[in-house]
Short mmCIF file of C-alpha atoms and ligand atoms in Angstrom, two decimals:
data_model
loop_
_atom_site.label_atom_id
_atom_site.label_comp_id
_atom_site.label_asym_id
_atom_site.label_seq_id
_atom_site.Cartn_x
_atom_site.Cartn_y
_atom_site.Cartn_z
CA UNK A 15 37.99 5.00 190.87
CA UNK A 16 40.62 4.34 193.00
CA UNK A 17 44.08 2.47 192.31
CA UNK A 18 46.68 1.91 195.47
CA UNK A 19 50.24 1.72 193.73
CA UNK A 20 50.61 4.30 191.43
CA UNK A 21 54.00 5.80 189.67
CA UNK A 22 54.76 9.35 189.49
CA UNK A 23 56.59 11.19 186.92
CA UNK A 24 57.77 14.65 187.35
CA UNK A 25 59.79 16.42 184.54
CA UNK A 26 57.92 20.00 184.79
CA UNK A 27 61.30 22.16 185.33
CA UNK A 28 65.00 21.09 185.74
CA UNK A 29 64.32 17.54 187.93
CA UNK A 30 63.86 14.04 186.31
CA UNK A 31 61.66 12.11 189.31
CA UNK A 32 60.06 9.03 189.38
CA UNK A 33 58.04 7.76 193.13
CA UNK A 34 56.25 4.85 193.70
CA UNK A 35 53.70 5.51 196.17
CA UNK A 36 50.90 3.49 197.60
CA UNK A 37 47.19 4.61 198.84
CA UNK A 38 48.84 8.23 198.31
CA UNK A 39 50.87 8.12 201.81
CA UNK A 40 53.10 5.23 201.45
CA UNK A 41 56.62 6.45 199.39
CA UNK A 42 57.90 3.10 198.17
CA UNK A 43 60.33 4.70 196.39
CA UNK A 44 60.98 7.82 195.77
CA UNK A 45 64.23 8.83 193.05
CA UNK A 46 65.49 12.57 191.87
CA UNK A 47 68.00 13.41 189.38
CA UNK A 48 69.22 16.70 189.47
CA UNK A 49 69.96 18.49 186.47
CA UNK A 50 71.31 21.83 187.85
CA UNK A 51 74.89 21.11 187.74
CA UNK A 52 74.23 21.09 183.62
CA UNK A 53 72.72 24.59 184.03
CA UNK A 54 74.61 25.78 187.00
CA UNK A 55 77.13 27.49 184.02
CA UNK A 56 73.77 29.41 182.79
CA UNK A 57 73.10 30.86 186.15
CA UNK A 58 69.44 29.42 185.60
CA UNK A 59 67.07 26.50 184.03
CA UNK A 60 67.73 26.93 180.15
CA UNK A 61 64.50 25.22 178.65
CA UNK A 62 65.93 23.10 175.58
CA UNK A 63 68.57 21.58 177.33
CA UNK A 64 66.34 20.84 180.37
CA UNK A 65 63.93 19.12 177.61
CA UNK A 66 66.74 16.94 176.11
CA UNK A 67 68.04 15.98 179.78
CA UNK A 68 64.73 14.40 180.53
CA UNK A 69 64.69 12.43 177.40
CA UNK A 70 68.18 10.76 178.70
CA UNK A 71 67.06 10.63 182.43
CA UNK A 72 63.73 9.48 182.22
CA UNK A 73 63.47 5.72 181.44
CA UNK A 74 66.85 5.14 184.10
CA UNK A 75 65.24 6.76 186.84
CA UNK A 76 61.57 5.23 186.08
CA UNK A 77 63.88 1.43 186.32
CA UNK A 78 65.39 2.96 189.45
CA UNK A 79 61.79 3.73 191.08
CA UNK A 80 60.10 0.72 190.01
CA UNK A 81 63.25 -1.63 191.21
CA UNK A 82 63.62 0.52 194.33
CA UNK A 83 59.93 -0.27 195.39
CA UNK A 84 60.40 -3.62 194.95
CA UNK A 85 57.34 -4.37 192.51
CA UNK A 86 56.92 -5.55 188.62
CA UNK A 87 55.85 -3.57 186.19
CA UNK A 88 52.40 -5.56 186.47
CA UNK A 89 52.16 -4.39 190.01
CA UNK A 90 51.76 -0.79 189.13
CA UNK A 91 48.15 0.08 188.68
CA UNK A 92 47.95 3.99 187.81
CA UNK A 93 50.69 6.65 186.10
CA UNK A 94 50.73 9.69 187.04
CA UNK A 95 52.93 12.72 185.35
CA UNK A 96 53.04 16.44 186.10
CA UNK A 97 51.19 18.36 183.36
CA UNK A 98 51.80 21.55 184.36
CA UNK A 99 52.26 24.53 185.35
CA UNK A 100 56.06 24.45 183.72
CA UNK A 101 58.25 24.80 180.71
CA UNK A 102 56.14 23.09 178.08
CA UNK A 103 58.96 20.97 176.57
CA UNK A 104 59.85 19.35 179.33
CA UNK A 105 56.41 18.58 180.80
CA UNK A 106 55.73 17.05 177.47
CA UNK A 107 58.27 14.31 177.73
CA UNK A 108 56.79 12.91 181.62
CA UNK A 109 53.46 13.09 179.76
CA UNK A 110 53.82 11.68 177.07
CA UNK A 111 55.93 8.96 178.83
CA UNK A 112 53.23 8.34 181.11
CA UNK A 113 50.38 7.78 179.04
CA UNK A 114 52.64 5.39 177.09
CA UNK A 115 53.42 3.29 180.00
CA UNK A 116 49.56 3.69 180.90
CA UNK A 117 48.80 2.31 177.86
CA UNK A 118 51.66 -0.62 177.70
CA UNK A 119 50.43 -1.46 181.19
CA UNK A 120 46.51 -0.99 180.75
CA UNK A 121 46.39 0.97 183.64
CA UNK A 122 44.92 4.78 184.19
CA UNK A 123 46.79 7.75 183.25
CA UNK A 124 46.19 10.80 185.92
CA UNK A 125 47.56 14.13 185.11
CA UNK A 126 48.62 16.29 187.87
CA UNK A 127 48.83 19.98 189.02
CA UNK A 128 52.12 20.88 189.72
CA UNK A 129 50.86 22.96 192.42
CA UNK A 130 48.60 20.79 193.63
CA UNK A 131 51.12 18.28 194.04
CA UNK A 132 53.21 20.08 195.93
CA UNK A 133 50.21 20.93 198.51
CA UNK A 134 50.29 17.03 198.71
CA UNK A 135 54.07 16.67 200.16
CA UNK A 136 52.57 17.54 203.05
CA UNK A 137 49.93 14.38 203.26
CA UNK A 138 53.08 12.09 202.66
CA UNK A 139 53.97 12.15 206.10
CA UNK A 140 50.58 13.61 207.68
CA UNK A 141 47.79 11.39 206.11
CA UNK A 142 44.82 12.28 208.73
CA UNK A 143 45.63 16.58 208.23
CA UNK A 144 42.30 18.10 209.62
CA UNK A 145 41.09 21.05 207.77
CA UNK A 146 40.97 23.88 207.05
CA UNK A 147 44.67 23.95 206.64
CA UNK A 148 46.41 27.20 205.48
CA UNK A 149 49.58 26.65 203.40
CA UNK A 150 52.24 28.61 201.81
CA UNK A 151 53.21 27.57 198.69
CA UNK A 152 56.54 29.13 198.32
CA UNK A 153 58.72 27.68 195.09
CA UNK A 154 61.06 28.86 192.28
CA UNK A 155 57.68 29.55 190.27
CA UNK A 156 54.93 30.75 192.67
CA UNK A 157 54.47 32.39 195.86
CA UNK A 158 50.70 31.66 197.15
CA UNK A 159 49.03 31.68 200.43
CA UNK A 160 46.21 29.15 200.02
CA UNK A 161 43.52 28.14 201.98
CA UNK A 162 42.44 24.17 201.56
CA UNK A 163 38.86 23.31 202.61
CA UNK A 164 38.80 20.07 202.06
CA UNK A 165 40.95 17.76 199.90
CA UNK A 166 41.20 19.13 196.33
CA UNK A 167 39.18 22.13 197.44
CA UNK A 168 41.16 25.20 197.95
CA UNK A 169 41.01 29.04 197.91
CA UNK A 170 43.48 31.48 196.68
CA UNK A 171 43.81 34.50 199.15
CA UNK A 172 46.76 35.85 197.86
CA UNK A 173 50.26 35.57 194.95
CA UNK A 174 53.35 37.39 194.63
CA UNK A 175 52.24 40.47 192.21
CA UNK A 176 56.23 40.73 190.77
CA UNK A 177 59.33 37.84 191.84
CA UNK A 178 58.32 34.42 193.27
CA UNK A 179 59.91 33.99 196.45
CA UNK A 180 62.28 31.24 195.31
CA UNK A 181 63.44 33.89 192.78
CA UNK A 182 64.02 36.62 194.64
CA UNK A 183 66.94 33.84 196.51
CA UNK A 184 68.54 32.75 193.05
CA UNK A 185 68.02 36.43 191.78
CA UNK A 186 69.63 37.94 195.12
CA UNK A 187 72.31 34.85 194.99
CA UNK A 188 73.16 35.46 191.61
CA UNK A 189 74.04 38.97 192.05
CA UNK A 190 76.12 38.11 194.74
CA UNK A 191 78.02 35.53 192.74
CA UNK A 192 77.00 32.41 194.58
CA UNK A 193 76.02 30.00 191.80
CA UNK A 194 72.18 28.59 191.18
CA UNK A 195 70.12 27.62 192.96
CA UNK A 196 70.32 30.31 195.27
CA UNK A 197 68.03 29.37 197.88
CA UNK A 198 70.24 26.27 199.57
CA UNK A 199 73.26 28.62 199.67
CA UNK A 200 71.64 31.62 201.00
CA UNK A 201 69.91 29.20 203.79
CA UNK A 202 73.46 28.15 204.63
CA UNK A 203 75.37 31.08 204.96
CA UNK A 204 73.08 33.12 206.83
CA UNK A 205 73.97 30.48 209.68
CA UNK A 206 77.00 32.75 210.23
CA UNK A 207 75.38 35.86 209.60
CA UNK A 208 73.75 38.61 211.54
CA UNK A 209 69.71 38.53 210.24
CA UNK A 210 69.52 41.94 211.96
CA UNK A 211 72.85 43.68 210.79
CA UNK A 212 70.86 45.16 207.54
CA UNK A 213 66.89 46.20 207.93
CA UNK A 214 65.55 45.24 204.45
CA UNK A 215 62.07 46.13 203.63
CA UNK A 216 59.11 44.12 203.82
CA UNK A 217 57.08 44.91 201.31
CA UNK A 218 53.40 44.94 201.99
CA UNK A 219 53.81 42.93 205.16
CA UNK A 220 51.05 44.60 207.08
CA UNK A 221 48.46 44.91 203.91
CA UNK A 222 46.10 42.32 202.27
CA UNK A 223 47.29 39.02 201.09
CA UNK A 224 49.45 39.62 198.45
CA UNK A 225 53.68 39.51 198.32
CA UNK A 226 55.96 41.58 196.45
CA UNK A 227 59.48 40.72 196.52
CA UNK A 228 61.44 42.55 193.60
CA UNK A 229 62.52 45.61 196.54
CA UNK A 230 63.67 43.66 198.60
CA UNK A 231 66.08 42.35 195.79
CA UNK A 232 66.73 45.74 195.03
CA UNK A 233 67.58 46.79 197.84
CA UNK A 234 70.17 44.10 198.28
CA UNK A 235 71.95 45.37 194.83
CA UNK A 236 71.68 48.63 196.27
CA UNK A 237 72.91 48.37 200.01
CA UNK A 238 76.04 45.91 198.27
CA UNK A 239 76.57 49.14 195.41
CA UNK A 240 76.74 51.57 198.72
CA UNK A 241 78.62 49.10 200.98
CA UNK A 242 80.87 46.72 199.27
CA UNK A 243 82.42 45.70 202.30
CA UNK A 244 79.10 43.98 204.25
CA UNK A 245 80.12 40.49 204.95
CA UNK A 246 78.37 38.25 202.76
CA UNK A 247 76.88 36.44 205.88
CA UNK A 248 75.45 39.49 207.11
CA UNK A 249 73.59 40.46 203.64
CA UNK A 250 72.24 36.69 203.25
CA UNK A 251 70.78 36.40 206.75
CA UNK A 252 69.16 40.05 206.88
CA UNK A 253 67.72 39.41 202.92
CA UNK A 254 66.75 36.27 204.22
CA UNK A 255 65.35 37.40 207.37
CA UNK A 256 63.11 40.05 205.53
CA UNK A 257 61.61 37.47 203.22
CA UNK A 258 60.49 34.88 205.60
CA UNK A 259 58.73 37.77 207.88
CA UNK A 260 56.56 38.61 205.24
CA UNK A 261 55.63 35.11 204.72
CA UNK A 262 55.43 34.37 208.40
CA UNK A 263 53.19 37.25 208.87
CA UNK A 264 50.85 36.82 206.56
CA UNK A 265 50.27 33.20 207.01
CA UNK A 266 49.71 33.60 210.50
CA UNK A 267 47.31 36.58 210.05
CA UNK A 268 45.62 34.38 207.16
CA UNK A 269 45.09 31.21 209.58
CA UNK A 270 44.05 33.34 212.13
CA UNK A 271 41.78 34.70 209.90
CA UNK A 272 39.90 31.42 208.26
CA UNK A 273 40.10 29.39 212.17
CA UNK A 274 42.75 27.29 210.50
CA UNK A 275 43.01 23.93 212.30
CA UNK A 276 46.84 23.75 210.79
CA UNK A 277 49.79 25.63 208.47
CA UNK A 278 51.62 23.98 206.50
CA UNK A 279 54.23 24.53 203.77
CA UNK A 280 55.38 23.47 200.70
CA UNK A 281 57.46 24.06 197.21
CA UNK A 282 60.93 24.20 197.05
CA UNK A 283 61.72 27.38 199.32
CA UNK A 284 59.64 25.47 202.31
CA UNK A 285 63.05 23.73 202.85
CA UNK A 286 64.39 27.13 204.25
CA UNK A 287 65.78 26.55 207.69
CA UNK A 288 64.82 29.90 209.07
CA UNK A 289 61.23 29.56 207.55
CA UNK A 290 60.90 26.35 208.98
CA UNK A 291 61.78 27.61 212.30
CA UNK A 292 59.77 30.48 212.25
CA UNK A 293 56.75 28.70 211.38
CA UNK A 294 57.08 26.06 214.09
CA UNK A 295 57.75 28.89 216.88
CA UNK A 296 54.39 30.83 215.31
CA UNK A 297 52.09 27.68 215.63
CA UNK A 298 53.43 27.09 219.27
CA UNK A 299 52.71 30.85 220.00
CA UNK A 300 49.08 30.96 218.51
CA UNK A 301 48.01 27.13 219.29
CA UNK A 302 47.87 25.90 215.34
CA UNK A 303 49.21 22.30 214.42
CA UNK A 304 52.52 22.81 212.45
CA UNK A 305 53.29 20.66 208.76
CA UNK A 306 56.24 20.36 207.48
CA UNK A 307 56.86 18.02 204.82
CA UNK A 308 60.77 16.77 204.79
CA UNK A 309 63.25 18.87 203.23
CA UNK A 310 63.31 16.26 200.08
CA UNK A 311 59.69 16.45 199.23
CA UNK A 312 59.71 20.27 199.52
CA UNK A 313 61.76 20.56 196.66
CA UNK A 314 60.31 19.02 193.05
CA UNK A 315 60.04 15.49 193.62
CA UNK A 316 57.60 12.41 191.96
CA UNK A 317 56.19 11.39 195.50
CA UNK A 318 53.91 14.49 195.64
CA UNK A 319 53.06 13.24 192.17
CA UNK A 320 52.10 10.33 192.68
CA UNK A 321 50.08 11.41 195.89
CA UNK A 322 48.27 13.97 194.52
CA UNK A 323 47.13 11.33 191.88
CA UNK A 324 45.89 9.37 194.13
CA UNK A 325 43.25 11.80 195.37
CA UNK A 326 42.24 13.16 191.83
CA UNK A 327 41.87 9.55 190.46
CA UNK A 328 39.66 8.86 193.25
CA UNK A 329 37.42 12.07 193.18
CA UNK A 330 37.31 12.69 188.65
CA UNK A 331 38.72 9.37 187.19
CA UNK A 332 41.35 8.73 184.77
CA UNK A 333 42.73 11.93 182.68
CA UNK A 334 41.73 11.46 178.93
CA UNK A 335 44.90 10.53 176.73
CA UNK A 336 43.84 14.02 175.07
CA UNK A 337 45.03 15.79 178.11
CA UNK A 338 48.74 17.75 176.84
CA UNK A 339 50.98 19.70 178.59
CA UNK A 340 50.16 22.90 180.19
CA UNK A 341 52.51 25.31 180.57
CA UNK A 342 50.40 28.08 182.63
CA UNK A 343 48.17 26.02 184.21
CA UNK A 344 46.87 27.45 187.76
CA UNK A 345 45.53 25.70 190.96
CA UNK A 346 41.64 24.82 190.45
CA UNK A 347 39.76 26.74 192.57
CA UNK A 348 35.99 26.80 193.95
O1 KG4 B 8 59.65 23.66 194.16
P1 KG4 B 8 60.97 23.81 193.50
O2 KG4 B 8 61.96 22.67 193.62
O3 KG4 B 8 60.80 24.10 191.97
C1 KG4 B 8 59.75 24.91 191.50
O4 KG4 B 8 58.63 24.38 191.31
O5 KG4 B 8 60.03 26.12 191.34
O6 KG4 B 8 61.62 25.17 194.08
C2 KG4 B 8 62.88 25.63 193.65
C3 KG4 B 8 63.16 26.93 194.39
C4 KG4 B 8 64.43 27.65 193.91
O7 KG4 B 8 64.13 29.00 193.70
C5 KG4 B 8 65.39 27.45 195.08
O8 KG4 B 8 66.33 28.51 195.21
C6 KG4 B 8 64.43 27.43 196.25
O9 KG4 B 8 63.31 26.70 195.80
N1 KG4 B 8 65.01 26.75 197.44
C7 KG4 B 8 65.25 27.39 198.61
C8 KG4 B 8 65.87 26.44 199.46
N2 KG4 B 8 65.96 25.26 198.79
C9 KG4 B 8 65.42 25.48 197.54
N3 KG4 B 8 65.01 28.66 198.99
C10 KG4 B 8 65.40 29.02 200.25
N4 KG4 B 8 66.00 28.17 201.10
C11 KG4 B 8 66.25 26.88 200.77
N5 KG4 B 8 66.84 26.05 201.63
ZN1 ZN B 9 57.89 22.86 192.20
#
């Protein structure tokens, strides 16, 4: 089945989103709202309040979206909302909006992967990616280095076994006093800082395909215990630095590996300037084609949603109303 203008909902963590994206390529509209300044003072996503935000945001940004993209309600022909993975209570208010407005409209409802969606930013602005493609799906959540066969077929070579990466920023930030979310700040101060004035470790960089991430955290606290008086610069750019290696590394040894035609990235860390740098100066080095989706569709956004639908409402159909939230769901895999 197949349905060009569909709406995307996203609600699975701390951003109310709304796209409106045709034939899964074309964003005609594409609206965030941010909740973290409401749990900036937490120093992290608290769950309830995130739900009870969405419940406010939702229906204003959905307007927004649909009056952005310059259509009618009628025009809309498939909605889409994350179902997971996430933090169940607020999944359950973009799903349970969506099939509403599915069923208001008498259009299809499509639930969506999280993850998968976010392996869709890239196809936003890249419609005709050849495959295989390996990505790095690097976010607040999960750390994965996936290899995608075709579309909605992918393989799992490797997760974080401890923090996610986008964790081990907010974790590292946090301890440093630098506010949430870590990640953007970090990125932006190690522009003055020296990435080799402290050599962090990099934890199973040379070995297999999985990450690990909580030493290199540690060894921030420590090193800033020892040496209180490291420029904060200094400590952001060499944490920094030690994080993106290992993710650099393996996702070049991985697309080596599988004769990847491509690497992309995606999730929220994937808008890291040094990562993005790095993985553009690899694929020039080693011949692969380079994807990276725009800083605003890296982080949670309804576009991927909304793309991602597109493809799964083609290949299995509309999702049954039946389908809830699912708060540890995990990539499908063949
Ligand atoms: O994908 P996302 O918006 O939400 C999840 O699905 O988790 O990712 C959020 C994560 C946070 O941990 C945030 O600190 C990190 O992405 N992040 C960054 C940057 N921008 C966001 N990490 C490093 N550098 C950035 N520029
Ligand atoms: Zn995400």
């Amino acid at each position: 089945m197949s349905a060009d203008r569909i709406l995307g909902i996203e609600t699975s963590c701390d951003e109310t989103a709304a796209a409106v994206v045709s034939r899964g390529t074309d964003v005609m509209s594409s609206v965030v709202s941010s909740q973290i300044e409401l749990h900036a003072r937490y120093g992290g996503v608290v769950p309830e309040v995130a739900s009870r935000a969405h419940v406010e945001l939702l229906m204003p940004v959905v307007a927004q979206a649909v009056v952005e993209a310059g259509v009618e309600d009628r025009e809309i022909e498939a909605v889409a909302a994350t179902y997971g993975p996430g933090l169940v209570g607020a999944l359950l208010v973009g799903v349970s909006a969506a099939k509403a407005m599915s069923m208001v409209w008498g259009v299809p409802f499509v639930a969506v992967n999280h993850l998968e969606a976010h392996l869709y930013a890239s196809f936003l602005e890249e419609p005709d990616l050849e495959m295989p493609l390996v990505i790095l799906l690097v976010s607040g959540g999960h750390t994965m280095l996936i290899v995608m066969e075709d579309h909605l077929r992918y393989r799992v070579l490797g997760g974080t076994v401890d923090d996610a990466a986008g964790e081990a920023f907010d974790k590292v930030a946090r301890h440093l006093d630098l506010g949430y979310p870590g990640g953007p700040v970090i990125d932006r101060l190690s522009a003055d800082g020296d990435p080799d004035a402290i050599r962090f470790p990099r934890a199973m960089a040379k070995e297999g395909w999985d990450f690990s991430f909580s030493g290199v955290k540690t060894a921030v606290v420590n090193h800033v215990r020892k040496n209180p008086e490291t420029p904060i610069p200094d400590l952001a750019a060499s944490f920094q630095e030690a994080v993106v290696d290992v993710l650099i590394d393996k996702a070049r040894r991985a697309a080596r590996e599988v004769g990847a035609k491509g690497l992309c990235l995606g999730g929220g860390v994937a808008a890291n300037s040094r990562l993005r740098e790095k993985l553009l100066d690899v694929c020039v080095e080693d011949g692969f084609r380079a994807f990276l989706p725009s800083r605003s569709m890296c982080t949670d956004n309804a576009a991927m949603v909304a793309a991602a639908a597109w493809w799964r409402l083609k290949a299995d159909g509309p999702s049954p109303l039946s389908v809830g939230a699912d708060p540890s769901l995990r990539l499908p895999v063949y």
